Coordinates of C-alpha atoms in Angstrom, one line a residue:
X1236 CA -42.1 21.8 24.7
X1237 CA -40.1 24.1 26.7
X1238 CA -36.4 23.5 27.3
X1239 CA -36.7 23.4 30.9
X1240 CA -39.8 20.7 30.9
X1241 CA -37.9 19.0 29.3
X1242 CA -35.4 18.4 32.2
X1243 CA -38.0 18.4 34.8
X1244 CA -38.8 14.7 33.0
X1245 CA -35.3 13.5 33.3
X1246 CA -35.9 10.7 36.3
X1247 CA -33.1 11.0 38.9
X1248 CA -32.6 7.3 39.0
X1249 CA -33.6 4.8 36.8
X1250 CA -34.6 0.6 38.5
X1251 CA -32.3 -1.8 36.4
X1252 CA -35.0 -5.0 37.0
X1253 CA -32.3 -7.4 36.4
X1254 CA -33.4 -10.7 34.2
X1255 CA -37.5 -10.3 33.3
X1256 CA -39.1 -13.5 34.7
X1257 CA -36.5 -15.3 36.6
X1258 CA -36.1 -12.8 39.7
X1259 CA -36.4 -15.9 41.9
X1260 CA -33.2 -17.5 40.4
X1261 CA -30.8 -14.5 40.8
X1262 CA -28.9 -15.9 43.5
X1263 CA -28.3 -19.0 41.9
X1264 CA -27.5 -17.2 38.4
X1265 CA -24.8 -15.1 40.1
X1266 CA -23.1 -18.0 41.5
X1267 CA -21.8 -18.4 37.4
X1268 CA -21.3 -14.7 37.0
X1269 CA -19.0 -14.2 40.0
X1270 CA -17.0 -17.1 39.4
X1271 CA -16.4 -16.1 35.7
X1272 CA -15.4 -12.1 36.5
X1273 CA -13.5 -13.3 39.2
X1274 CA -11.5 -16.1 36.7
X1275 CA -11.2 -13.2 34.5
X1276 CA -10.0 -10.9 36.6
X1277 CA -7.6 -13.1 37.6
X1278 CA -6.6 -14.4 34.1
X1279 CA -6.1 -11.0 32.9
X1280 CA -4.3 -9.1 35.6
X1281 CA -1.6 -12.5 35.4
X1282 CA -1.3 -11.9 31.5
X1283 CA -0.8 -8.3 32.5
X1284 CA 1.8 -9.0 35.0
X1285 CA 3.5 -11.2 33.0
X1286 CA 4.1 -9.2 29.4
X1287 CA 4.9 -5.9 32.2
X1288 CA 7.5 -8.2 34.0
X1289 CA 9.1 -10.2 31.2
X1290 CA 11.0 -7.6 28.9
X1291 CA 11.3 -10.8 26.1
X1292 CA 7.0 -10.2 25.8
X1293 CA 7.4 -6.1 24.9
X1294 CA 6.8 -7.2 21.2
X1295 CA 3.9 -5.5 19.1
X1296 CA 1.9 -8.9 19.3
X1297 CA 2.2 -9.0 23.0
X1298 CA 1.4 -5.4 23.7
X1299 CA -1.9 -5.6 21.3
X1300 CA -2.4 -8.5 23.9
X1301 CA -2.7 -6.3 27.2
X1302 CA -4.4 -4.0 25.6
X1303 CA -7.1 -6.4 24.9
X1304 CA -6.9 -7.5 28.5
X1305 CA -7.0 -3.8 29.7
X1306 CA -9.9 -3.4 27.6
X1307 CA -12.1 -6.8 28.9
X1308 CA -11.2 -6.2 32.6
X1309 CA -12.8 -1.9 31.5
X1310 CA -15.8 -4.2 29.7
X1311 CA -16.5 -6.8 32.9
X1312 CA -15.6 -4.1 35.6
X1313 CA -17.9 -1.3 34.0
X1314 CA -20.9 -4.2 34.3
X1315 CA -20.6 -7.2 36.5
X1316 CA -20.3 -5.4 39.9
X1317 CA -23.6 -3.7 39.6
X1318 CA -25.0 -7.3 38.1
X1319 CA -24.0 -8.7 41.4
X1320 CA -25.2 -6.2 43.7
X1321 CA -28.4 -6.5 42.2
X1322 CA -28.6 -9.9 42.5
X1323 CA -27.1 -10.4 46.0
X1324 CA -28.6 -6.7 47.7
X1325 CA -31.7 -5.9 45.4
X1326 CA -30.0 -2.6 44.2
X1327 CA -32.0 -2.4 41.7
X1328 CA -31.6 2.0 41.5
X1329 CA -29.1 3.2 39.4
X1330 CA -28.7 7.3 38.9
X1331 CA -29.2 8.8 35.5
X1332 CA -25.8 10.1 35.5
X1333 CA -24.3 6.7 36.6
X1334 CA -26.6 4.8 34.1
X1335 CA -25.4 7.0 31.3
X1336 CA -21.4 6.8 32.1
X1337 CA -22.4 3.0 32.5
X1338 CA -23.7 2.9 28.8
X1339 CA -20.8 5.2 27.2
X1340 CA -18.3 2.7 29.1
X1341 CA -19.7 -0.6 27.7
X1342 CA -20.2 0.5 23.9
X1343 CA -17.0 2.3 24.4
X1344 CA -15.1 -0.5 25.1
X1345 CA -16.6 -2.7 22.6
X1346 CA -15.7 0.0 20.2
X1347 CA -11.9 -0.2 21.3
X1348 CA -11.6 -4.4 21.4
X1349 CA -12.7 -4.2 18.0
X1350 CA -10.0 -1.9 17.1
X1351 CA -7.7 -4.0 19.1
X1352 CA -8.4 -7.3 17.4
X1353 CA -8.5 -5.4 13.8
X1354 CA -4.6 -4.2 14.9
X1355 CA -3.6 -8.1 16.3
X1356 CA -4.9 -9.1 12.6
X1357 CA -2.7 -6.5 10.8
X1358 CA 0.5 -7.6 13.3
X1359 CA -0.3 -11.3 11.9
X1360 CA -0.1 -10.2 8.4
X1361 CA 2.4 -8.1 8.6
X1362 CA 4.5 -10.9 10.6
X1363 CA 3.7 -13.5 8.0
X1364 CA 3.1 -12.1 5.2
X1365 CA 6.0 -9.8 5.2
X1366 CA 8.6 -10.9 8.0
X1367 CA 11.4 -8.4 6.9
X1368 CA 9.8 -5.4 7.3
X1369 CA 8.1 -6.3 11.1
X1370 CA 10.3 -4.6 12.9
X1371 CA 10.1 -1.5 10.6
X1372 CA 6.2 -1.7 10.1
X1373 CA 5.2 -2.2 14.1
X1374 CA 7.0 0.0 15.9
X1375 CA 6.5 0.7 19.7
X1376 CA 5.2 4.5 17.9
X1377 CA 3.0 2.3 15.8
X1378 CA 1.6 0.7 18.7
X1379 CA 1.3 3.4 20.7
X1380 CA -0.9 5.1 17.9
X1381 CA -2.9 2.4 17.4
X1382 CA -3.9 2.1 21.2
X1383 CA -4.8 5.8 20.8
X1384 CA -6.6 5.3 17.1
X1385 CA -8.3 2.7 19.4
X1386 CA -9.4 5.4 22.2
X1387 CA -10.1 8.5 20.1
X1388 CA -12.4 6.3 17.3
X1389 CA -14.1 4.9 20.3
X1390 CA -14.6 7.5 21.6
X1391 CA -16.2 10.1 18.4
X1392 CA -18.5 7.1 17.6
X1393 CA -19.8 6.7 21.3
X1394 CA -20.0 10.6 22.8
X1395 CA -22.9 11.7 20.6
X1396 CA -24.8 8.8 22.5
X1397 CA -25.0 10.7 25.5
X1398 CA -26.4 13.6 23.9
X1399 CA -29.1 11.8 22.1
X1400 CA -30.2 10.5 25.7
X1401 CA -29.7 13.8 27.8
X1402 CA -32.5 15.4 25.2
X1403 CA -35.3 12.6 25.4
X1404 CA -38.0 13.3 27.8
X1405 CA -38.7 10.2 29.7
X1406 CA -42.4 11.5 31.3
X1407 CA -41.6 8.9 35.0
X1408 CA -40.8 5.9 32.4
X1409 CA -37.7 4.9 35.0
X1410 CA -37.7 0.9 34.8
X1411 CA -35.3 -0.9 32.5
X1412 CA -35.9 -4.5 31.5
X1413 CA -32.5 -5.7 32.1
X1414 CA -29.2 -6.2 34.1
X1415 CA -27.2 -3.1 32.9
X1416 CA -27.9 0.3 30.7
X1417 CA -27.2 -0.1 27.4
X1418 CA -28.0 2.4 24.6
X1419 CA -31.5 1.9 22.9
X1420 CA -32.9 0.3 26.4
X1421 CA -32.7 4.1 27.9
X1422 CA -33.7 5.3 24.5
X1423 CA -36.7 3.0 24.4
X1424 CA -38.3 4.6 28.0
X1425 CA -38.8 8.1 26.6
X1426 CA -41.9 9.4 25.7
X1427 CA -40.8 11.7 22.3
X1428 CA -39.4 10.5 18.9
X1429 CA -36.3 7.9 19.1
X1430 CA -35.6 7.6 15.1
X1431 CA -32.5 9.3 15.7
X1432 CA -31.3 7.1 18.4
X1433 CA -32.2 3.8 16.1
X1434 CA -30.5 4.7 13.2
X1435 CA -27.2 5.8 14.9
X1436 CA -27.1 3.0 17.4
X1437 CA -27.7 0.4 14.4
X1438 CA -25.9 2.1 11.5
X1439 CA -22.9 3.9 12.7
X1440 CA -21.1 1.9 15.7
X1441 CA -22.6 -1.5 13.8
X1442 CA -20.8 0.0 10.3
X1443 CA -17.9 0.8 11.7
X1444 CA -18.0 -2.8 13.3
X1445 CA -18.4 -4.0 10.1
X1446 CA -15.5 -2.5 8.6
X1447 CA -13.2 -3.5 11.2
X1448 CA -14.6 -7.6 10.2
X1449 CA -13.7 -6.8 6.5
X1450 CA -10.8 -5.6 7.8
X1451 CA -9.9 -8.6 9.4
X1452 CA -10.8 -10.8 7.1
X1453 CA -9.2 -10.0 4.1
X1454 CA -6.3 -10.3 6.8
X1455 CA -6.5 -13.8 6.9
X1456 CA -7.0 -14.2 3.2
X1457 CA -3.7 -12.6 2.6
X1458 CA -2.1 -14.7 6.0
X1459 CA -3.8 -17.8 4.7
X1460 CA -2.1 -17.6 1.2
X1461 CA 1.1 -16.8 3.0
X1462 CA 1.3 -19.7 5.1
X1463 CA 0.4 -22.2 2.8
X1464 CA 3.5 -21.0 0.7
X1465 CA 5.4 -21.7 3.7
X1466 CA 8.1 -24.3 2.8
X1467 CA 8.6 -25.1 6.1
X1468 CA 6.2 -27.1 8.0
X1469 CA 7.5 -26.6 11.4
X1470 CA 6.9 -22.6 10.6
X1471 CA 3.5 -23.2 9.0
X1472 CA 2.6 -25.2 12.0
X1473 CA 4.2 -22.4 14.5
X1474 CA 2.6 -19.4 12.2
X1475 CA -1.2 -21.6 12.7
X1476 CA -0.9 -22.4 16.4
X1477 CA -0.6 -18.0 16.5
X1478 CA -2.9 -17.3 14.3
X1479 CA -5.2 -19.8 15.7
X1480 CA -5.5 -18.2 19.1
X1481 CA -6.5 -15.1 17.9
X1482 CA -8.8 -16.6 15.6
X1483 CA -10.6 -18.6 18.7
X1484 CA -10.2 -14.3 20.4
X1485 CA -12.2 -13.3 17.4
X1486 CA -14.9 -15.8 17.8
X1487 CA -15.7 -15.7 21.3
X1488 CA -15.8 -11.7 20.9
X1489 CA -18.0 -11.1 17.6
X1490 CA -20.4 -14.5 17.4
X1491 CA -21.9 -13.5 21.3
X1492 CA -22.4 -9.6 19.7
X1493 CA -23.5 -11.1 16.3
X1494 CA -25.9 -13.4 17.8
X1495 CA -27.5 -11.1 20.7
X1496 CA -27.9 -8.2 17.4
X1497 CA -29.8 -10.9 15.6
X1498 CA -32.0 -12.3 18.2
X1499 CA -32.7 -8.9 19.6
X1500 CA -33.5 -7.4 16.5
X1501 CA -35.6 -10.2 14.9
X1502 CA -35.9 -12.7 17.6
X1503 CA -39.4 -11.4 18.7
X1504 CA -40.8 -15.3 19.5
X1505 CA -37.9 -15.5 22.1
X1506 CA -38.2 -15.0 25.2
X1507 CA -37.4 -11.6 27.0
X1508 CA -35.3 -13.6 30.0
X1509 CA -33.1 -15.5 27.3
X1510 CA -31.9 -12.2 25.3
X1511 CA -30.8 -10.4 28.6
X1512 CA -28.7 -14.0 29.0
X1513 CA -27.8 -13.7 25.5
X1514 CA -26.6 -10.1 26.2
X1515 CA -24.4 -10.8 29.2
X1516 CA -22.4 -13.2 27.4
X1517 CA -20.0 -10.9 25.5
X1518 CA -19.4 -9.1 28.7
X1519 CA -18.5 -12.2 30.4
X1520 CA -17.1 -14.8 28.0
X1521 CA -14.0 -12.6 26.2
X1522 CA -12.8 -11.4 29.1
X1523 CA -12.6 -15.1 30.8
X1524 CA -11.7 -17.1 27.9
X1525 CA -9.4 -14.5 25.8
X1526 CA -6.7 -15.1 28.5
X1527 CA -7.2 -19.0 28.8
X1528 CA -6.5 -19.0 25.4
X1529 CA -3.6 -17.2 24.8
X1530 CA -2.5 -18.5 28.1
X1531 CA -2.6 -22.5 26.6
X1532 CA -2.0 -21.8 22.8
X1533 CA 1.1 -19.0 23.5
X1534 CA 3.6 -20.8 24.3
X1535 CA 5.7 -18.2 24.9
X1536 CA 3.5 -16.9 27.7
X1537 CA 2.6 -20.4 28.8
X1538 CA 6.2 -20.0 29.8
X1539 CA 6.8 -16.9 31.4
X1540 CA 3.7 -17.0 33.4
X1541 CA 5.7 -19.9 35.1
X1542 CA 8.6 -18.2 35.3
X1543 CA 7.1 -15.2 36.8
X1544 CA 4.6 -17.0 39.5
X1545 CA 6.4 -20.8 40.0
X1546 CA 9.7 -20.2 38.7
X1547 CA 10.3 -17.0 39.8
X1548 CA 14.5 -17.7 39.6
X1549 CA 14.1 -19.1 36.3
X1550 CA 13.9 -22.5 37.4
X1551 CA 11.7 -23.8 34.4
X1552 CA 11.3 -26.3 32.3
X1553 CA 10.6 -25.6 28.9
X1554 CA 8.5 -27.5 26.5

């Protein structure tokens, strides 16, 4: 088929339907979804304020912490809004242009946290596992390259996405079964051959994924030996509380992904209404609970957070 034919069956907007079978409880379900981008929002910006303000927090483990908040207020912003204005206004339209930046921004981001938590795992190891050579190891260059490792990987893996979208003809196939664009929910509205669009969408960004677990986990292996060597129990218990909140970070950010892969990949006897649920989850929960956690478990920013919005004299009272 010609080239331009082709384009002539690119739709100019595509109708987001929002969550299959429960249109009539949209207003109630954004109730939930407000109040948790609006906590997370919140919760971020002050953990952003607070390592910016508070020269004692520009520490490699610190600055791998706003970049993860930069990154979940990119992931909720780049979603939620549109969520709620088609709950609350029925805009269900969304452009093909804005649908596709959209996508590229959500898989882009996930792309980037992963690298993020991947780096807070090696800044653990490196911390505990070999304390005297921290502060030559983790430089502020080394951070700075990993935050740009973060956006460059991102960034290769996601771009040929748009690409394998902008040649699929979708023959008036416009309406999307969900609350957002995502990837293989464009791809599966075209009307020509998608095998390409499977196999990268599952292999490569899920592989890479993958790698970045492994990654992490032979992390903890190492950290794990390392602290139970510690002769010290005060420092093992210090070096577990740490380690323990990014631990909780890694849960609440791979087990929603994990579990919304699995279900929407083999979960064919559940329902079409509970995997959209399933798929807001990871761009809700991280970005609200990654800050409560740190937040509560760091007590180092537990501290300066009352310093810089209570206390702003210093006034405090410390633990």
């Amino acid at each position: 088929m010609p080239l331009v034919n082709l384009t002539s069956l690119t739709p100019a907007t595509f109708i987001l339907v929002g969550i299959p079978g429960m249109e009539q409880l949209h207003i109630w379900i954004s109730i939930p979804f407000c109040t948790m981008y609006l906590v997370a929002l919140l919760g971020n910006s002050v953990l952003l304020f607070t390592i910016w303000s508070e020269r004692s927090l520009h520490q490699p483990m610190y600055l791998f912490l706003s970049m993860l908040a930069v990154a979940d207020l990119t992931l909720s912003t780049t979603v939620v809004p549109k969520i709620l204005a088609l709950f609350w206004f029925h805009a269900r339209g969304i452009s093909f242009g804005a649908c596709l930046t959209q996508m590229f921004f959500l898989h882009f981001t996930f792309s980037a946290e992963s690298v993020i938590l991947l780096a807070m795992a090696f800044d653990r190891f490196v911390a505990i596992c070999h304390p005297l050579r921290y502060g030559v190891v983790l430089t502020p260059s080394a951070v700075a390259k990993t935050g740009l490792v973060a956006l460059l990987r991102s960034f290769c893996i996601i771009f040929p996405c748009i690409f394998l979208l902008k040649r699929l003809p979708f023959c008036g196939h416009r309406v999307i079964l969900h609350t957002y664009c995502e990837h293989m929910g464009i791809a599966r509205l075209a009307c020509a051959d998608i095998a390409a669009n499977i196999w990268y969408g599952l292999m490569v960004p899920f592989t890479v994924v993958a790698v970045d677990l492994v990654l992490i986990a032979v992390s903890y292996v190492f950290i794990l030996v390392a602290l139970f060597r510690l002769p010290s129990r005060t420092a093992r218990r210090k070096a577990f509380n740490t380690c323990g909140s990014h631990l909780c970070v890694l849960f609440f950010f791979y087990v929603p992904v994990a579990f919304t892969a699995i279900t929407h990949r083999f979960g064919s006897n559940i329902p079409r209404h509970v995997h959209i649920l399933l798929a807001n989850l990871y761009v809700l929960f991280p970005p609200l609970l990654n800050p409560v956690v740190y937040g509560v478990r760091t007590r180092q920013i537990k501290e300066k957070v009352v310093k810089v919005f209570i206390c702003p004299k210093g006034h405090f009272l410390r633990e």
